[in-house]
Amino acid sequence: MTPPTLADAALDRARTHITASLSGQAPRPIVHGFFDEPTHTATFVVHDPESREAAVIDSVLGFDPAAGTLFYAAADRVIDYVRSENLTVAWILETHVHADHLSAAPYLQGKLGGRLAIGSGIVEVQKTFGKLFNAGTEFARAGTEFDCLFEDGNRFTLGGIEAVVLHVPGHTPADLAYVIGDAAFVGDTLFMPDYGTARADFPGGDARLLFRSIRRLLSLPDPTRLFLCHDYKAPGRDSFAYETTVAAQRRGNVHVRDGTAEDQFVAMREARDRTLTAPRLIMPSIQVNIRGGRLPEPEENGTRYLKIPLTTGRS
């Protein structure tokens, strides 16, 4: 997908829906977050209070790489909440292909229903990592594991609440933000203002595109609620946090507040990224998540396997 400009129809539609929600002309969505501390990931259930139609965004499947064991507790908390609130799940949404946790999307879909969606850029990501993991011809690399592939500006509804999809590349080429009423779910673009922004050094990542995507998000109305996919507790903060506003980010984000120049951000982000290690679960996460959260097919002995490509390190 071509990165959009700041002045575009998708952004205008998002602003219109946010204003309608803030003014009471449209329902204001109810958002409930679930934080998975082992992966520092926030999963959100967002719903229309009138129709009780809901979406689940960025779900987590627990995984112990040493034992090769899957855990469903995080996903089961989501299921329990959906059922206790009498919600109907219409969508299971991914903001991007996560490198730090396995997606529980197929497990949730089997229990709750809903259409599984991600950005159309998933095809590019599948091609890149299909080569890395030497996936065979049975892996189509066409996004067919998902029910819907969104483009920038696509729209959907949760009951009476309008939603707009924004393409926000930089962290990966396929990142999306979902603007649902006055709430924007921004995935791995922004962190809390005291922590900054996401890395841009994965294949297809680009710090300059990340800056432009963030400025696009920060051109939404100041009261827009921003829901973040991760938190790592900035120095001096004792609790996890994953909700903020456009105004708070513009005023105080330590990496990209108002007045931060693009070249300044790019230099900072690229230098910082060079100091970062790979996420602990990157190898299993990518293999599973490019398949829509589905595990590799069992081999002839009935066991499923995840691959770890080996490289020769420096002595």
Coordinates of N, CA, C and O in Angstrom, one line a residue, residues 157-260:
T157 N -18.6 -1.1 10.5 CA -19.4 -0.6 11.6 C -19.4 -1.6 12.7 O -19.3 -2.8 12.5
L158 N -19.6 -1.1 14.0 CA -20.0 -1.9 15.1 C -21.3 -1.4 15.6 O -21.4 -0.3 16.2
G159 N -22.4 -2.1 15.2 CA -23.7 -1.5 15.5 C -23.9 -0.2 14.9 O -23.7 0.0 13.7
G160 N -24.1 0.8 15.7 CA -24.3 2.2 15.2 C -23.0 3.0 15.2 O -23.1 4.2 14.9
I161 N -21.9 2.4 15.4 CA -20.6 3.2 15.4 C -19.8 2.9 14.1 O -19.6 1.8 13.7
E162 N -19.5 4.1 13.5 CA -18.7 4.0 12.3 C -17.2 3.8 12.6 O -16.7 4.3 13.6
A163 N -16.5 3.0 11.8 CA -15.1 2.8 12.0 C -14.4 3.0 10.7 O -14.9 2.7 9.6
V164 N -13.2 3.5 10.8 CA -12.3 3.8 9.6 C -10.9 3.2 9.8 O -10.4 3.2 10.9
V165 N -10.4 2.6 8.8 CA -9.1 2.0 8.8 C -8.1 2.9 8.3 O -8.2 3.5 7.2
L166 N -7.0 3.2 9.0 CA -5.9 4.0 8.5 C -4.6 3.2 8.4 O -4.2 2.4 9.3
H167 N -3.9 3.3 7.3 CA -2.7 2.6 7.1 C -1.6 3.4 7.7 O -1.4 4.6 7.4
V168 N -0.8 2.8 8.6 CA 0.2 3.6 9.4 C 1.5 2.8 9.3 O 2.0 2.3 10.4
P169 N 2.2 2.7 8.2 CA 3.4 1.9 8.1 C 4.6 2.6 8.8 O 4.5 3.8 9.2
G170 N 5.6 1.8 9.0 CA 6.8 2.3 9.6 C 7.4 1.2 10.6 O 8.6 0.8 10.4
H171 N 6.6 0.8 11.5 CA 7.0 -0.3 12.4 C 7.2 -1.5 11.5 O 8.2 -2.3 11.6
T172 N 6.2 -1.8 10.7 CA 6.2 -2.8 9.6 C 5.5 -2.1 8.5 O 4.8 -1.1 8.6
P173 N 5.6 -2.7 7.3 CA 4.9 -2.1 6.1 C 3.4 -2.3 6.2 O 2.7 -1.6 5.4
A174 N 2.9 -3.1 7.1 CA 1.5 -3.4 7.0 C 0.7 -2.9 8.2 O -0.5 -3.3 8.4
D175 N 1.2 -2.1 9.1 CA 0.5 -1.7 10.3 C -0.7 -0.9 9.9 O -0.8 0.0 9.0
L176 N -1.8 -1.1 10.7 CA -3.0 -0.4 10.6 C -3.4 0.2 12.0 O -3.0 -0.3 13.0
A177 N -4.2 1.3 11.9 CA -4.9 1.8 13.1 C -6.3 1.8 12.8 O -6.8 2.0 11.6
Y178 N -7.1 1.4 13.8 CA -8.6 1.3 13.6 C -9.2 2.5 14.4 O -9.0 2.5 15.7
V179 N -9.9 3.4 13.8 CA -10.5 4.5 14.4 C -12.0 4.1 14.5 O -12.7 4.0 13.5
I180 N -12.5 3.8 15.8 CA -13.8 3.4 16.0 C -14.5 4.4 16.9 O -14.2 4.5 18.1
G181 N -15.4 5.2 16.4 CA -16.0 6.3 17.1 C -14.9 7.3 17.5 O -14.1 7.7 16.6
D182 N -14.7 7.6 18.8 CA -13.7 8.5 19.2 C -12.5 7.8 19.7 O -11.6 8.4 20.4
A183 N -12.4 6.5 19.5 CA -11.2 5.7 20.0 C -10.4 5.2 18.8 O -10.9 4.7 17.8
A184 N -9.1 5.4 18.9 CA -8.2 4.9 17.9 C -7.2 3.9 18.5 O -6.6 4.1 19.5
F185 N -7.2 2.7 17.8 CA -6.3 1.6 18.3 C -5.1 1.6 17.3 O -5.2 1.2 16.2
V186 N -4.0 2.0 17.9 CA -2.9 2.4 17.0 C -1.8 1.4 16.9 O -0.7 1.6 16.3
G187 N -2.0 0.2 17.5 CA -1.0 -0.9 17.4 C 0.4 -0.5 17.9 O 0.6 0.2 18.9
D188 N 1.4 -0.9 17.1 CA 2.8 -0.6 17.4 C 3.3 0.7 16.6 O 4.1 0.6 15.7
T189 N 2.7 1.8 16.9 CA 3.2 3.1 16.4 C 3.7 3.9 17.6 O 4.9 4.2 17.7
L190 N 2.8 4.2 18.5 CA 3.1 5.0 19.6 C 3.0 4.2 20.9 O 2.2 3.2 21.0
F191 N 3.8 4.5 21.9 CA 3.7 4.1 23.3 C 3.2 5.2 24.1 O 2.9 6.3 23.6
M192 N 3.1 5.0 25.4 CA 2.7 6.1 26.3 C 3.7 7.3 26.1 O 4.9 7.1 25.8
P193 N 3.2 8.5 26.3 CA 4.1 9.7 26.1 C 5.4 9.6 26.8 O 6.4 10.1 26.3
D194 N 5.5 9.0 28.0 CA 6.8 9.0 28.7 C 7.7 7.9 28.2 O 8.8 7.7 28.7
Y195 N 7.2 7.0 27.3 CA 8.1 5.9 26.7 C 8.4 6.2 25.3 O 9.5 5.7 24.8
G196 N 7.5 6.8 24.5 CA 7.9 7.2 23.1 C 7.2 6.5 22.0 O 6.0 6.5 21.9
T197 N 8.0 5.8 21.2 CA 7.5 5.2 19.9 C 8.1 3.8 19.7 O 9.0 3.4 20.4
A198 N 7.5 3.1 18.7 CA 7.9 1.8 18.4 C 9.1 1.7 17.6 O 9.5 2.7 16.9
R199 N 9.8 0.6 17.6 CA 11.0 0.4 16.7 C 10.6 0.3 15.3 O 9.4 0.0 14.9
A200 N 11.6 0.5 14.4 CA 11.3 0.5 13.0 C 12.4 -0.3 12.2 O 12.6 0.0 11.0
D201 N 13.0 -1.2 12.9 CA 14.1 -2.0 12.2 C 13.8 -3.4 11.8 O 14.7 -4.1 11.4
F202 N 12.5 -3.8 11.8 CA 12.1 -5.1 11.3 C 12.1 -5.0 9.8 O 12.1 -3.9 9.2
P203 N 12.1 -6.2 9.1 CA 12.1 -6.1 7.6 C 10.9 -5.3 7.1 O 9.8 -5.5 7.5
G204 N 11.2 -4.4 6.2 CA 10.2 -3.5 5.7 C 9.9 -2.3 6.6 O 9.1 -1.4 6.2
G205 N 10.5 -2.2 7.8 CA 10.3 -1.1 8.7 C 11.0 0.1 8.1 O 12.0 0.0 7.4
D206 N 10.6 1.3 8.6 CA 11.2 2.6 8.1 C 10.9 3.7 9.0 O 9.7 4.0 9.2
A207 N 11.9 4.2 9.7 CA 11.7 5.3 10.7 C 11.1 6.5 10.1 O 10.2 7.2 10.8
R208 N 11.4 6.8 8.9 CA 10.8 8.0 8.3 C 9.3 7.8 8.0 O 8.4 8.7 8.3
L209 N 8.9 6.7 7.6 CA 7.5 6.4 7.4 C 6.8 6.3 8.7 O 5.6 6.8 8.9
L210 N 7.4 5.8 9.8 CA 6.8 5.8 11.1 C 6.5 7.2 11.6 O 5.5 7.5 12.1
F211 N 7.5 8.1 11.4 CA 7.2 9.5 11.8 C 6.0 10.1 11.1 O 5.1 10.7 11.7
R212 N 5.9 9.8 9.8 CA 4.8 10.4 9.0 C 3.5 9.7 9.4 O 2.4 10.4 9.5
S213 N 3.5 8.5 9.7 CA 2.3 7.8 10.2 C 1.9 8.3 11.5 O 0.7 8.6 11.8
I214 N 2.8 8.6 12.4 CA 2.5 9.1 13.8 C 1.9 10.5 13.6 O 0.9 10.8 14.3
R215 N 2.5 11.3 12.8 CA 2.0 12.7 12.6 C 0.6 12.6 12.0 O -0.3 13.5 12.3
R216 N 0.3 11.6 11.2 CA -1.0 11.5 10.6 C -2.0 11.2 11.8 O -3.1 11.8 11.9
L217 N -1.6 10.3 12.7 CA -2.5 10.0 13.8 C -2.7 11.2 14.7 O -3.8 11.4 15.2
L218 N -1.6 11.9 14.9 CA -1.7 13.1 15.8 C -2.4 14.3 15.2 O -2.5 15.3 15.8
S219 N -2.8 14.2 13.9 CA -3.7 15.2 13.4 C -5.1 14.9 13.6 O -6.0 15.8 13.2
L220 N -5.5 13.8 14.3 CA -6.8 13.6 14.7 C -7.2 14.6 15.9 O -6.3 15.2 16.5
P221 N -8.5 14.8 16.2 CA -8.8 15.7 17.2 C -8.2 15.4 18.5 O -8.0 14.3 18.9
D222 N -7.8 16.5 19.3 CA -7.1 16.3 20.5 C -7.7 15.4 21.5 O -7.0 14.6 22.2
P223 N -9.0 15.4 21.7 CA -9.6 14.5 22.7 C -9.7 13.0 22.3 O -10.1 12.1 23.1
T224 N -9.3 12.7 21.0 CA -9.3 11.3 20.6 C -8.6 10.4 21.6 O -7.5 10.6 21.9
R225 N -9.3 9.3 22.0 CA -8.6 8.3 22.8 C -7.7 7.4 22.0 O -8.2 6.9 21.0
L226 N -6.5 7.3 22.5 CA -5.6 6.4 21.8 C -5.3 5.2 22.7 O -4.9 5.3 23.8
F227 N -5.5 4.0 22.1 CA -5.3 2.7 22.8 C -4.1 2.0 22.2 O -4.0 1.8 21.0
L228 N -3.1 1.7 23.0 CA -1.8 1.3 22.6 C -1.6 -0.2 22.8 O -2.1 -0.8 23.7
C229 N -0.8 -0.8 21.9 CA -0.7 -2.3 22.0 C 0.3 -2.8 23.0 O 0.2 -3.9 23.4
H230 N 1.2 -1.9 23.5 CA 2.2 -2.3 24.5 C 2.5 -1.3 25.5 O 2.3 -0.1 25.3
D231 N 3.0 -1.7 26.6 CA 3.6 -0.8 27.6 C 4.7 -1.5 28.3 O 4.6 -2.7 28.6
Y232 N 5.8 -0.7 28.6 CA 7.0 -1.3 29.3 C 7.4 -0.6 30.6 O 8.5 -0.7 31.0
K233 N 6.5 0.3 31.1 CA 6.7 1.1 32.3 C 8.0 2.0 32.1 O 9.1 1.5 32.2
A234 N 7.8 3.2 31.7 CA 8.9 4.2 31.6 C 9.5 4.3 33.0 O 8.9 4.1 34.0
P235 N 10.8 4.7 33.0 CA 11.5 4.9 34.3 C 10.7 5.9 35.2 O 10.3 7.0 34.7
G236 N 10.5 5.5 36.4 CA 9.8 6.3 37.4 C 8.3 6.1 37.4 O 7.6 6.6 38.3
R237 N 7.8 5.2 36.5 CA 6.4 4.9 36.5 C 6.2 3.5 37.1 O 6.9 2.5 36.5
D238 N 5.3 3.3 38.0 CA 5.2 2.0 38.7 C 4.1 1.1 38.2 O 4.0 -0.1 38.5
S239 N 3.2 1.6 37.3 CA 2.1 0.8 36.8 C 2.1 0.8 35.3 O 2.5 1.7 34.6
F240 N 1.5 -0.2 34.7 CA 1.3 -0.3 33.3 C 0.2 0.6 32.8 O -0.8 0.8 33.6
A241 N 0.3 1.2 31.7 CA -0.7 2.1 31.1 C -0.7 1.9 29.6 O 0.3 1.7 29.0
Y242 N -1.9 2.0 29.0 CA -2.0 1.8 27.6 C -3.2 2.6 27.0 O -3.7 2.2 25.9
E243 N -3.6 3.6 27.6 CA -4.6 4.5 27.1 C -4.1 6.0 27.3 O -3.7 6.3 28.4
T244 N -4.2 6.8 26.3 CA -3.8 8.2 26.3 C -4.7 8.9 25.3 O -5.7 8.5 24.9
T245 N -4.3 10.2 25.0 CA -5.0 11.0 24.0 C -4.1 11.6 23.0 O -2.9 11.7 23.2
V246 N -4.7 12.0 21.9 CA -3.9 12.8 20.9 C -3.2 14.0 21.6 O -2.0 14.2 21.4
A247 N -4.0 14.7 22.4 CA -3.4 15.9 23.0 C -2.2 15.6 23.9 O -1.2 16.3 23.9
A248 N -2.3 14.5 24.7 CA -1.2 14.2 25.6 C 0.0 13.8 24.8 O 1.2 14.1 25.1
Q249 N -0.2 13.1 23.7 CA 1.0 12.7 22.8 C 1.6 13.9 22.2 O 2.9 14.0 22.1
R250 N 0.8 14.8 21.6 CA 1.4 16.0 21.0 C 2.1 16.9 22.0 O 3.1 17.5 21.6
R251 N 1.6 16.9 23.2 CA 2.2 17.8 24.2 C 3.5 17.2 24.8 O 4.5 17.9 25.1
G252 N 3.5 15.8 25.0 CA 4.6 15.3 25.8 C 5.3 14.0 25.4 O 6.1 13.5 26.1
N253 N 5.0 13.5 24.2 CA 5.7 12.3 23.8 C 7.2 12.5 23.7 O 7.7 13.5 23.0
V254 N 8.0 11.7 24.4 CA 9.4 12.0 24.5 C 10.2 11.8 23.2 O 11.3 12.3 23.1
H255 N 9.6 11.2 22.2 CA 10.2 11.0 20.9 C 9.7 11.9 19.8 O 10.4 12.2 18.9
V256 N 8.4 12.2 19.9 CA 7.7 12.8 18.7 C 6.7 13.8 19.1 O 5.6 13.9 18.4
R257 N 6.9 14.6 20.1 CA 6.0 15.7 20.5 C 5.9 16.8 19.4 O 6.8 16.8 18.5
D258 N 4.9 17.7 19.5 CA 4.9 18.8 18.6 C 6.2 19.5 18.6 O 6.8 19.8 19.6
G259 N 6.7 19.9 17.4 CA 8.0 20.6 17.3 C 9.2 19.6 17.0 O 10.3 20.1 16.6
T260 N 9.0 18.3 17.1 CA 10.0 17.4 16.7 C 10.2 17.3 15.2 O 9.2 17.0 14.5

